[in-house]
PDB file of C-alpha atoms in Angstrom:
ATOM      1  CA  MET A  22     -13.220 -10.027  -0.443  1.00 90.00           C
ATOM      2  CA  LEU A  23     -10.200  -7.880  -0.276  1.00 98.00           C
ATOM      3  CA  THR A  24      -7.253  -9.168  -2.490  1.00 98.00           C
ATOM      4  CA  VAL A  25      -3.628  -7.567  -2.277  1.00 98.00           C
ATOM      5  CA  MET A  26      -0.762  -8.062  -4.813  1.00 98.00           C
ATOM      6  CA  GLY A  27       2.741  -7.566  -4.402  1.00 97.00           C
ATOM      7  CA  GLU A  28       5.774  -8.221  -2.387  1.00 95.00           C
ATOM      8  CA  GLY A  29       6.373 -10.143   0.610  1.00 94.00           C
ATOM      9  CA  LEU A  30       9.690 -10.014   2.302  1.00 93.00           C
ATOM     10  CA  VAL A  31      11.678 -10.142   5.572  1.00 91.00           C
ATOM     11  CA  ASP A  32      13.238  -7.124   7.232  1.00 84.00           C
ATOM     12  CA  VAL A  33      15.871  -7.222   9.319  1.00 82.00           C
ATOM     13  CA  LEU A  34      15.998  -3.812  10.906  1.00 75.00           C
ATOM     14  CA  SER A  35      19.163  -2.474  13.500  1.00 75.00           C
ATOM     15  CA  GLY A  36      20.149   1.251  14.845  1.00 71.00           C
ATOM     16  CA  GLY A  37      22.057   2.404  17.831  1.00 61.00           C
ATOM     17  CA  ILE A  38      23.491  -0.346  19.974  1.00 60.00           C
ATOM     18  CA  SER A  39      20.780  -2.587  19.733  1.00 65.00           C
ATOM     19  CA  ALA A  40      21.230  -6.294  17.694  1.00 73.00           C
ATOM     20  CA  PRO A  41      19.365  -6.185  14.561  1.00 79.00           C
ATOM     21  CA  LYS A  42      15.625  -7.595  14.756  1.00 81.00           C
ATOM     22  CA  THR A  43      14.040  -9.492  12.081  1.00 85.00           C
ATOM     23  CA  TYR A  44      10.206  -8.819  10.677  1.00 85.00           C
ATOM     24  CA  VAL A  45       7.907 -10.139   8.417  1.00 92.00           C
ATOM     25  CA  GLY A  46       7.452  -6.598   5.952  1.00 90.00           C
ATOM     26  CA  GLY A  47       7.020  -5.969   2.206  1.00 92.00           C
ATOM     27  CA  SER A  48       4.050  -2.915   1.940  1.00 95.00           C
ATOM     28  CA  PRO A  49       1.643  -4.968   0.203  1.00 97.00           C
ATOM     29  CA  LEU A  50       2.046  -7.598   2.712  1.00 97.00           C
ATOM     30  CA  ASN A  51       1.709  -4.919   5.424  1.00 96.00           C
ATOM     31  CA  VAL A  52      -1.447  -3.554   3.708  1.00 97.00           C
ATOM     32  CA  SER A  53      -3.312  -7.406   3.522  1.00 98.00           C
ATOM     33  CA  VAL A  54      -2.133  -7.932   7.530  1.00 97.00           C
ATOM     34  CA  ALA A  55      -3.584  -4.663   8.601  1.00 97.00           C
ATOM     35  CA  LEU A  56      -6.314  -5.116   6.663  1.00 98.00           C
ATOM     36  CA  ALA A  57      -7.409  -8.495   8.368  1.00 98.00           C
ATOM     37  CA  ARG A  58      -6.420  -6.756  11.703  1.00 98.00           C
ATOM     38  CA  LEU A  59      -9.008  -3.782  10.734  1.00 98.00           C
ATOM     39  CA  GLY A  60     -11.716  -6.438  10.484  1.00 97.00           C
ATOM     40  CA  HIS A  61     -11.587  -7.548   6.598  1.00 98.00           C
ATOM     41  CA  ALA A  62     -11.345 -11.070   5.018  1.00 97.00           C
ATOM     42  CA  VAL A  63      -8.200 -10.543   2.383  1.00 98.00           C
ATOM     43  CA  THR A  64      -5.977 -12.369   0.250  1.00 98.00           C
ATOM     44  CA  PHE A  65      -2.821 -12.014  -0.699  1.00 98.00           C
ATOM     45  CA  VAL A  66      -0.991 -12.602  -4.057  1.00 98.00           C
ATOM     46  CA  GLY A  67       2.378 -12.603  -3.817  1.00 97.00           C
ATOM     47  CA  ARG A  68       5.707 -14.853  -3.369  1.00 95.00           C
ATOM     48  CA  TYR A  69       8.682 -15.985  -0.884  1.00 94.00           C
ATOM     49  CA  GLY A  70      10.757 -18.971  -1.117  1.00 95.00           C
ATOM     50  CA  ASP A  71      10.440 -22.656   0.767  1.00 95.00           C
ATOM     51  CA  ASP A  72      12.975 -21.532   3.092  1.00 93.00           C
ATOM     52  CA  GLY A  73      13.517 -20.188   6.655  1.00 93.00           C
ATOM     53  CA  PRO A  74      12.558 -16.536   6.162  1.00 92.00           C
ATOM     54  CA  GLY A  75       9.385 -17.908   3.882  1.00 95.00           C
ATOM     55  CA  THR A  76       8.557 -19.933   7.001  1.00 95.00           C
ATOM     56  CA  MET A  77       8.248 -16.920   8.677  1.00 95.00           C
ATOM     57  CA  ILE A  78       6.067 -14.918   6.054  1.00 96.00           C
ATOM     58  CA  ARG A  79       3.683 -18.159   5.774  1.00 96.00           C
ATOM     59  CA  ASP A  80       3.067 -18.413  10.185  1.00 97.00           C
ATOM     60  CA  TYR A  81       2.786 -14.569  10.118  1.00 96.00           C
ATOM     61  CA  LEU A  82       0.062 -14.390   7.122  1.00 97.00           C
ATOM     62  CA  GLN A  83      -1.742 -17.714   8.802  1.00 97.00           C
ATOM     63  CA  ALA A  84      -1.477 -16.158  12.344  1.00 97.00           C
ATOM     64  CA  ASN A  85      -3.329 -12.943  10.999  1.00 97.00           C
ATOM     65  CA  SER A  86      -5.924 -14.830   9.087  1.00 97.00           C
ATOM     66  CA  VAL A  87      -5.017 -13.648   5.850  1.00 98.00           C
ATOM     67  CA  ARG A  88      -5.486 -15.944   2.778  1.00 97.00           C
ATOM     68  CA  GLU A  89      -3.252 -17.217   0.665  1.00 96.00           C
ATOM     69  CA  ALA A  90      -4.067 -17.212  -3.535  1.00 96.00           C
ATOM     70  CA  LEU A  91       0.150 -18.549  -3.916  1.00 95.00           C
ATOM     71  CA  GLY A  92       2.026 -20.675  -2.074  1.00 90.00           C
ATOM     72  CA  PRO A  93       6.299 -20.579  -1.726  1.00 94.00           C
ATOM     73  CA  ASP A  94       8.448 -21.207  -5.103  1.00 93.00           C
ATOM     74  CA  GLY A  95      11.601 -22.381  -5.601  1.00 89.00           C
ATOM     75  CA  MET A  96      13.474 -18.636  -5.636  1.00 92.00           C
ATOM     76  CA  PRO A  97      15.129 -17.103  -1.970  1.00 93.00           C
ATOM     77  CA  THR A  98      12.885 -15.039   0.193  1.00 94.00           C
ATOM     78  CA  SER A  99      13.374 -11.493  -0.430  1.00 93.00           C
ATOM     79  CA  THR A 100      14.903  -9.568   2.089  1.00 89.00           C
ATOM     80  CA  ALA A 101      15.610  -5.826   3.014  1.00 84.00           C
ATOM     81  CA  ARG A 102      18.177  -5.055   5.265  1.00 82.00           C
ATOM     82  CA  GLY A 103      17.420  -1.362   7.297  1.00 74.00           C
ATOM     83  CA  THR A 104      19.154   0.977   8.984  1.00 78.00           C
ATOM     84  CA  LEU A 105      17.268   3.305  11.940  1.00 71.00           C
ATOM     85  CA  ASP A 106      17.747   6.847  11.860  1.00 72.00           C
ATOM     86  CA  PRO A 107      17.734   8.576  15.099  1.00 70.00           C
ATOM     87  CA  ALA A 108      13.911   9.512  14.237  1.00 67.00           C
ATOM     88  CA  GLY A 109      12.998   6.218  13.368  1.00 61.00           C
ATOM     89  CA  THR A 110      12.852   6.103   9.534  1.00 70.00           C
ATOM     90  CA  ALA A 111      14.528   2.970   8.008  1.00 68.00           C
ATOM     91  CA  THR A 112      17.428   3.413   4.774  1.00 73.00           C
ATOM     92  CA  TYR A 113      17.167  -0.036   3.021  1.00 73.00           C
ATOM     93  CA  ASP A 114      19.158  -2.321   1.266  1.00 77.00           C
ATOM     94  CA  PHE A 115      17.562  -5.054  -1.247  1.00 84.00           C
ATOM     95  CA  ASP A 116      18.323  -8.843  -2.029  1.00 87.00           C
ATOM     96  CA  PHE A 117      15.009  -9.406  -3.892  1.00 91.00           C
ATOM     97  CA  ALA A 118      13.068 -11.074  -6.756  1.00 90.00           C
ATOM     98  CA  TRP A 119       9.748 -10.492  -7.896  1.00 94.00           C
ATOM     99  CA  GLN A 120       7.455 -12.292 -10.067  1.00 94.00           C
ATOM    100  CA  LEU A 121       4.429 -14.029 -10.332  1.00 95.00           C
ATOM    101  CA  PRO A 122       3.279 -17.410 -12.115  1.00 95.00           C
ATOM    102  CA  ALA A 123       0.587 -16.738 -14.870  1.00 94.00           C
ATOM    103  CA  LEU A 124      -3.052 -14.833 -14.259  1.00 94.00           C
ATOM    104  CA  SER A 125      -4.733 -18.329 -14.403  1.00 94.00           C
ATOM    105  CA  GLU A 126      -3.150 -19.560 -10.997  1.00 94.00           C
ATOM    106  CA  PHE A 127      -4.415 -17.107  -9.042  1.00 96.00           C
ATOM    107  CA  GLU A 128      -7.825 -15.453 -11.217  1.00 93.00           C
ATOM    108  CA  SER A 129      -9.718 -16.909  -8.255  1.00 93.00           C
ATOM    109  CA  ALA A 130      -8.491 -14.856  -6.069  1.00 95.00           C
ATOM    110  CA  LEU A 131      -9.323 -11.471  -8.661  1.00 96.00           C
ATOM    111  CA  LYS A 132     -12.624 -12.547  -9.755  1.00 94.00           C
ATOM    112  CA  ASP A 133     -14.155 -12.785  -6.304  1.00 90.00           C
ATOM    113  CA  ALA A 134     -12.466  -9.827  -5.306  1.00 97.00           C
ATOM    114  CA  GLN A 135     -14.388  -6.573  -4.477  1.00 98.00           C
ATOM    115  CA  LEU A 136     -11.314  -4.577  -4.109  1.00 98.00           C
ATOM    116  CA  VAL A 137      -8.243  -5.131  -5.483  1.00 98.00           C
ATOM    117  CA  HIS A 138      -4.984  -3.057  -3.594  1.00 98.00           C
ATOM    118  CA  THR A 139      -0.765  -3.171  -5.322  1.00 98.00           C
ATOM    119  CA  GLY A 140       1.941  -0.922  -5.171  1.00 97.00           C
ATOM    120  CA  SER A 141       5.341  -0.267  -4.331  1.00 95.00           C
ATOM    121  CA  ILE A 142       7.946  -2.625  -5.955  1.00 95.00           C
ATOM    122  CA  ALA A 143       5.894  -5.133  -7.242  1.00 96.00           C
ATOM    123  CA  CYS A 144       4.866  -2.788  -9.722  1.00 97.00           C
ATOM    124  CA  VAL A 145       8.375  -1.510 -11.069  1.00 96.00           C
ATOM    125  CA  VAL A 146      10.225  -4.931 -11.193  1.00 95.00           C
ATOM    126  CA  GLU A 147       9.811  -7.205 -13.948  1.00 94.00           C
ATOM    127  CA  PRO A 148       9.261  -9.526 -14.723  1.00 94.00           C
ATOM    128  CA  GLY A 149       6.185  -9.636 -11.986  1.00 96.00           C
ATOM    129  CA  ALA A 150       4.932  -5.751 -13.198  1.00 97.00           C
ATOM    130  CA  SER A 151       3.301  -6.494 -16.272  1.00 97.00           C
ATOM    131  CA  THR A 152       2.013  -9.323 -14.176  1.00 97.00           C
ATOM    132  CA  VAL A 153       0.615  -6.989 -11.722  1.00 98.00           C
ATOM    133  CA  LEU A 154      -0.472  -4.564 -14.386  1.00 98.00           C
ATOM    134  CA  HIS A 155      -2.423  -6.982 -16.208  1.00 97.00           C
ATOM    135  CA  ALA A 156      -4.299  -8.436 -13.162  1.00 97.00           C
ATOM    136  CA  VAL A 157      -4.979  -4.820 -12.349  1.00 98.00           C
ATOM    137  CA  GLU A 158      -6.620  -4.287 -16.027  1.00 98.00           C
ATOM    138  CA  THR A 159      -8.258  -7.715 -15.554  1.00 97.00           C
ATOM    139  CA  ALA A 160      -9.924  -6.708 -12.297  1.00 98.00           C
ATOM    140  CA  ARG A 161     -11.200  -3.216 -12.868  1.00 98.00           C
ATOM    141  CA  PRO A 162     -14.075  -4.145 -14.743  1.00 97.00           C
ATOM    142  CA  HIS A 163     -16.111  -5.583 -11.550  1.00 97.00           C
ATOM    143  CA  ALA A 164     -13.372  -4.331  -8.443  1.00 98.00           C
ATOM    144  CA  THR A 165     -12.207  -1.157  -7.043  1.00 98.00           C
ATOM    145  CA  ILE A 166      -8.462  -0.308  -7.668  1.00 98.00           C
ATOM    146  CA  THR A 167      -6.307   1.059  -5.186  1.00 98.00           C
ATOM    147  CA  TYR A 168      -2.802   2.078  -5.353  1.00 98.00           C
ATOM    148  CA  ASP A 169       0.664   2.814  -2.813  1.00 98.00           C
ATOM    149  CA  PRO A 170       3.208   3.579  -5.395  1.00 97.00           C
ATOM    150  CA  ASN A 171       5.386   3.194  -2.774  1.00 95.00           C
ATOM    151  CA  ILE A 172       8.491   4.695  -4.807  1.00 94.00           C
ATOM    152  CA  ARG A 173      11.845   3.022  -3.772  1.00 90.00           C
ATOM    153  CA  PRO A 174      14.681   5.029  -6.133  1.00 90.00           C
ATOM    154  CA  THR A 175      17.227   2.268  -5.427  1.00 86.00           C
ATOM    155  CA  PHE A 176      14.676   0.053  -7.629  1.00 90.00           C
ATOM    156  CA  VAL A 177      14.419   3.023 -10.416  1.00 90.00           C
ATOM    157  CA  ARG A 178      16.684   2.731 -13.606  1.00 89.00           C
ATOM    158  CA  ASN A 179      15.121   5.945 -15.398  1.00 95.00           C
ATOM    159  CA  HIS A 180      12.955   8.500 -13.684  1.00 96.00           C
ATOM    160  CA  ALA A 181      10.456   9.060 -17.313  1.00 97.00           C
ATOM    161  CA  GLU A 182      10.052   5.456 -17.037  1.00 96.00           C
ATOM    162  CA  ALA A 183       9.086   5.949 -13.132  1.00 96.00           C
ATOM    163  CA  VAL A 184       6.627   8.047 -13.926  1.00 98.00           C
ATOM    164  CA  ALA A 185       5.237   6.713 -16.578  1.00 98.00           C
ATOM    165  CA  GLN A 186       4.779   3.129 -14.689  1.00 97.00           C
ATOM    166  CA  ALA A 187       3.071   5.294 -12.042  1.00 98.00           C
ATOM    167  CA  GLU A 188       0.942   6.944 -13.800  1.00 98.00           C
ATOM    168  CA  ARG A 189      -0.560   3.581 -15.724  1.00 98.00           C
ATOM    169  CA  PHE A 190      -1.286   2.286 -12.275  1.00 98.00           C
ATOM    170  CA  VAL A 191      -2.837   5.683 -11.411  1.00 98.00           C
ATOM    171  CA  LYS A 192      -5.608   6.300 -14.124  1.00 98.00           C
ATOM    172  CA  LEU A 193      -6.189   2.705 -13.395  1.00 98.00           C
ATOM    173  CA  SER A 194      -7.182   3.383  -9.826  1.00 98.00           C
ATOM    174  CA  ASP A 195     -10.194   4.427  -7.825  1.00 98.00           C
ATOM    175  CA  VAL A 196      -8.497   5.495  -4.599  1.00 98.00           C
ATOM    176  CA  VAL A 197      -4.667   6.580  -4.611  1.00 98.00           C
ATOM    177  CA  ARG A 198      -2.309   6.996  -1.266  1.00 98.00           C
ATOM    178  CA  THR A 199       0.907   8.675  -1.574  1.00 98.00           C
ATOM    179  CA  SER A 200       3.548  10.286   0.491  1.00 97.00           C
ATOM    180  CA  ASP A 201       4.854  14.123  -0.067  1.00 97.00           C
ATOM    181  CA  ASP A 202       8.119  12.193  -0.722  1.00 96.00           C
ATOM    182  CA  ASP A 203       7.069  10.334  -3.677  1.00 97.00           C
ATOM    183  CA  LEU A 204       5.505  12.990  -5.405  1.00 98.00           C
ATOM    184  CA  ASP A 205       8.299  15.378  -4.492  1.00 97.00           C
ATOM    185  CA  TRP A 206      10.475  12.858  -5.963  1.00 97.00           C
ATOM    186  CA  LEU A 207       7.933  11.857  -9.192  1.00 97.00           C
ATOM    187  CA  TYR A 208       7.528  15.720  -9.887  1.00 98.00           C
ATOM    188  CA  PRO A 209      10.534  18.063  -8.202  1.00 97.00           C
ATOM    189  CA  ARG A 210       9.482  21.206 -10.267  1.00 96.00           C
ATOM    190  CA  ARG A 211       5.508  20.957  -9.203  1.00 96.00           C
ATOM    191  CA  SER A 212       3.991  21.429  -5.567  1.00 97.00           C
ATOM    192  CA  ILE A 213       2.967  18.473  -3.464  1.00 98.00           C
ATOM    193  CA  ALA A 214      -0.749  19.385  -3.882  1.00 98.00           C
ATOM    194  CA  ASP A 215      -0.403  20.512  -7.364  1.00 98.00           C
ATOM    195  CA  SER A 216       0.906  16.907  -8.071  1.00 98.00           C
ATOM    196  CA  ALA A 217      -2.091  15.460  -6.260  1.00 98.00           C
ATOM    197  CA  ARG A 218      -4.798  17.408  -8.042  1.00 98.00           C
ATOM    198  CA  ALA A 219      -2.976  16.456 -11.455  1.00 98.00           C
ATOM    199  CA  TRP A 220      -3.115  12.437 -10.107  1.00 98.00           C
ATOM    200  CA  ARG A 221      -6.967  13.002  -9.663  1.00 98.00           C
ATOM    201  CA  ARG A 222      -8.005  14.469 -12.853  1.00 98.00           C
ATOM    202  CA  MET A 223      -6.408  11.312 -14.378  1.00 98.00           C
ATOM    203  CA  GLY A 224      -8.809   8.949 -13.240  1.00 97.00           C
ATOM    204  CA  PRO A 225      -9.036   8.251  -9.202  1.00 98.00           C
ATOM    205  CA  ALA A 226     -11.936   9.468  -7.143  1.00 98.00           C
ATOM    206  CA  VAL A 227      -9.601   9.986  -3.870  1.00 98.00           C
ATOM    207  CA  VAL A 228      -6.300  10.925  -3.958  1.00 98.00           C
ATOM    208  CA  ALA A 229      -4.387  10.810   0.048  1.00 98.00           C
ATOM    209  CA  VAL A 230      -0.852  12.393   0.692  1.00 98.00           C
ATOM    210  CA  THR A 231       0.569  11.626   4.234  1.00 97.00           C
ATOM    211  CA  HIS A 232       2.994  14.233   5.377  1.00 95.00           C
ATOM    212  CA  GLY A 233       4.589  12.615   7.666  1.00 88.00           C
ATOM    213  CA  SER A 234       4.471  14.123  11.456  1.00 85.00           C
ATOM    214  CA  ARG A 235       2.822  16.972   9.284  1.00 92.00           C
ATOM    215  CA  GLY A 236      -0.589  14.988   9.097  1.00 94.00           C
ATOM    216  CA  ALA A 237      -2.568  14.158   5.664  1.00 97.00           C
ATOM    217  CA  SER A 238      -4.671  15.827   2.720  1.00 97.00           C
ATOM    218  CA  GLY A 239      -6.924  14.715   0.676  1.00 98.00           C
ATOM    219  CA  PHE A 240      -8.791  15.073  -3.206  1.00 98.00           C
ATOM    220  CA  VAL A 241     -12.060  14.689  -4.306  1.00 98.00           C
ATOM    221  CA  GLU A 242     -14.074  15.665  -6.724  1.00 97.00           C
ATOM    222  CA  ASN A 243     -16.289  17.595  -3.595  1.00 96.00           C
ATOM    223  CA  GLY A 244     -13.254  19.120  -2.320  1.00 96.00           C
ATOM    224  CA  GLU A 245      -9.957  19.389  -0.496  1.00 97.00           C
ATOM    225  CA  VAL A 246      -9.218  18.440   3.212  1.00 97.00           C
ATOM    226  CA  THR A 247      -6.399  18.475   5.425  1.00 96.00           C
ATOM    227  CA  VAL A 248      -5.903  16.193   9.052  1.00 96.00           C
ATOM    228  CA  PRO A 249      -3.388  16.473  11.634  1.00 93.00           C
ATOM    229  CA  ASN A 250      -1.205  14.072  13.263  1.00 85.00           C
ATOM    230  CA  ARG A 251      -1.442  12.441  16.262  1.00 83.00           C
ATOM    231  CA  THR A 252       1.229  12.959  18.981  1.00 79.00           C
ATOM    232  CA  VAL A 253       2.970   9.932  19.844  1.00 83.00           C
ATOM    233  CA  GLU A 254       6.295   8.676  21.455  1.00 79.00           C
ATOM    234  CA  VAL A 255       7.537   7.368  17.818  1.00 78.00           C
ATOM    235  CA  ALA A 256       9.678   3.652  17.922  1.00 74.00           C
ATOM    236  CA  ASP A 257       9.878   3.908  13.964  1.00 73.00           C
ATOM    237  CA  SER A 258       8.118   4.652  11.241  1.00 75.00           C
ATOM    238  CA  VAL A 259       8.365   0.911   9.446  1.00 76.00           C
ATOM    239  CA  GLY A 260       4.961   0.462   8.234  1.00 83.00           C
ATOM    240  CA  SER A 261       3.058   3.622   9.134  1.00 92.00           C
ATOM    241  CA  GLY A 262       2.491   4.309   5.441  1.00 94.00           C
ATOM    242  CA  ASP A 263       1.060   0.989   4.763  1.00 96.00           C
ATOM    243  CA  THR A 264      -0.918   0.947   7.748  1.00 96.00           C
ATOM    244  CA  PHE A 265      -2.588   4.405   6.625  1.00 97.00           C
ATOM    245  CA  MET A 266      -2.943   2.976   3.326  1.00 98.00           C
ATOM    246  CA  ALA A 267      -5.137  -0.350   4.976  1.00 98.00           C
ATOM    247  CA  ALA A 268      -6.947   2.335   6.802  1.00 98.00           C
ATOM    248  CA  LEU A 269      -7.825   4.128   3.806  1.00 98.00           C
ATOM    249  CA  ILE A 270      -9.208   1.063   2.090  1.00 98.00           C
ATOM    250  CA  SER A 271     -10.949  -0.045   5.313  1.00 98.00           C
ATOM    251  CA  GLY A 272     -12.969   3.262   6.122  1.00 98.00           C
ATOM    252  CA  ILE A 273     -14.156   3.542   1.919  1.00 98.00           C
ATOM    253  CA  VAL A 274     -15.210  -0.692   2.734  1.00 98.00           C
ATOM    254  CA  ASP A 275     -16.996   0.318   5.948  1.00 97.00           C
ATOM    255  CA  ARG A 276     -19.064   2.985   3.693  1.00 97.00           C
ATOM    256  CA  GLU A 277     -19.759   0.248   1.163  1.00 97.00           C
ATOM    257  CA  LEU A 278     -18.794   2.153  -1.708  1.00 98.00           C
ATOM    258  CA  ILE A 279     -16.303  -0.749  -3.029  1.00 98.00           C
ATOM    259  CA  GLY A 280     -16.693  -2.779  -6.617  1.00 97.00           C
ATOM    260  CA  SER A 281     -17.353  -1.305  -9.865  1.00 96.00           C
ATOM    261  CA  ALA A 282     -21.292  -0.736  -9.144  1.00 96.00           C
ATOM    262  CA  GLN A 283     -20.043   1.893  -6.551  1.00 97.00           C
ATOM    263  CA  ARG A 284     -17.969   3.925  -8.579  1.00 97.00           C
ATOM    264  CA  GLU A 285     -19.918   6.550  -9.247  1.00 97.00           C
ATOM    265  CA  HIS A 286     -21.350   6.988  -5.349  1.00 98.00           C
ATOM    266  CA  LEU A 287     -17.329   6.740  -4.529  1.00 98.00           C
ATOM    267  CA  ARG A 288     -16.366   9.438  -6.566  1.00 97.00           C
ATOM    268  CA  ALA A 289     -19.446  11.823  -5.416  1.00 97.00           C
ATOM    269  CA  LEU A 290     -17.840  11.149  -1.503  1.00 98.00           C
ATOM    270  CA  PRO A 291     -18.350  13.946   0.560  1.00 97.00           C
ATOM    271  CA  ALA A 292     -15.324  16.305   1.510  1.00 97.00           C
ATOM    272  CA  ASP A 293     -16.823  15.400   5.566  1.00 97.00           C
ATOM    273  CA  GLN A 294     -16.666  11.903   4.632  1.00 97.00           C
ATOM    274  CA  LEU A 295     -12.646  11.638   3.563  1.00 98.00           C
ATOM    275  CA  ARG A 296     -11.596  13.759   6.669  1.00 98.00           C
ATOM    276  CA  GLN A 297     -13.601  11.405   9.245  1.00 97.00           C
ATOM    277  CA  ILE A 298     -11.922   8.725   6.920  1.00 98.00           C
ATOM    278  CA  LEU A 299      -8.374  10.115   6.566  1.00 98.00           C
ATOM    279  CA  ASP A 300      -8.759  10.673  10.416  1.00 97.00           C
ATOM    280  CA  PHE A 301      -9.106   6.766  11.516  1.00 97.00           C
ATOM    281  CA  ALA A 302      -6.331   6.063   8.765  1.00 97.00           C
ATOM    282  CA  ILE A 303      -3.987   8.382  10.786  1.00 96.00           C
ATOM    283  CA  ARG A 304      -5.127   7.428  14.421  1.00 95.00           C
ATOM    284  CA  ALA A 305      -3.968   3.793  12.773  1.00 96.00           C
ATOM    285  CA  ALA A 306      -0.963   4.856  11.657  1.00 94.00           C
ATOM    286  CA  ALA A 307       0.037   6.240  15.125  1.00 93.00           C
ATOM    287  CA  VAL A 308      -0.528   3.196  16.350  1.00 93.00           C
ATOM    288  CA  THR A 309       1.796   1.596  14.134  1.00 91.00           C
ATOM    289  CA  VAL A 310       4.578   4.077  14.862  1.00 87.00           C
ATOM    290  CA  SER A 311       4.377   3.279  18.552  1.00 88.00           C
ATOM    291  CA  ARG A 312       5.822   0.399  18.418  1.00 87.00           C
ATOM    292  CA  ALA A 313       8.441  -1.314  16.565  1.00 78.00           C
ATOM    293  CA  GLY A 314       8.547  -2.473  13.030  1.00 73.00           C
ATOM    294  CA  ALA A 315       5.409  -2.878  11.080  1.00 80.00           C
ATOM    295  CA  ASN A 316       2.830  -4.292  13.494  1.00 89.00           C
ATOM    296  CA  PRO A 317      -0.435  -2.793  12.723  1.00 94.00           C
ATOM    297  CA  PRO A 318      -2.974  -2.038  15.337  1.00 93.00           C
ATOM    298  CA  TYR A 319      -6.471  -4.101  15.587  1.00 95.00           C
ATOM    299  CA  ARG A 320      -9.867  -2.024  15.030  1.00 95.00           C
ATOM    300  CA  SER A 321     -10.365  -2.127  18.691  1.00 94.00           C
ATOM    301  CA  GLU A 322      -7.027  -0.383  19.002  1.00 93.00           C
ATOM    302  CA  VAL A 323      -8.280   2.554  16.810  1.00 91.00           C
ATOM    303  CA  GLN A 324     -11.491   3.046  18.130  1.00 80.00           C
TER     304      GLN A 324
END
């Protein structure tokens, strides 16, 4: 079983002359749905309110066969109002609340998991971020840890602390996906490749970097690879990085490289296998950008 921890929210996207459209979103929630559509058993650990947007989230998770470790709570559901530019890239304003109950209330979702994924706002906004970090520390002795910082500068008050927090999760992780924008924001005086190499030396077996329309690069002990993007007609880029993250995880799961017993085998991943996994992730993300909102593909659409 795979467990994903982090925010679920509702995206209200507007752009051009079209009326705003509402989608279920949140980076970790998107990853959980993408994993389920790729054929994996997934449990989502997150929060939403007992309100209209919360009902949308609950129904969406159920429709995609994603299990929940928690139900609605007494706070309003978080929302993100996004504006799409002509290239389909969204900028957001958030109405956001993030906290989780005591670890004991979702401990079974961690104990039963061979892989635990987290990232994005859930790892920086308190009081929830501390709970997520503790949960990752609890799961690491038996589970593969994957992480996507998905930096949102809106939520960052101190750049140095943001760097330190990202590195806390990197050091606990086996697989990290990040974007060139994230690394450039975190380490503006260092090249993207050097930053990715520095992260790999902190502990992860795999560091993957997405470069927008220029594809992706990957870094493992056995080498470095680059994979070109697929040419598609872009509807918007919402959820593309989350789909890439899910497909990256999926490729590792398919090769039976999850769980702490496989940690050294994952570290020995050959560069040619990493290339295959990144190509699969690129193809999955290409499907997502070809349609509106965070609408990840089913496995049959990628293959």
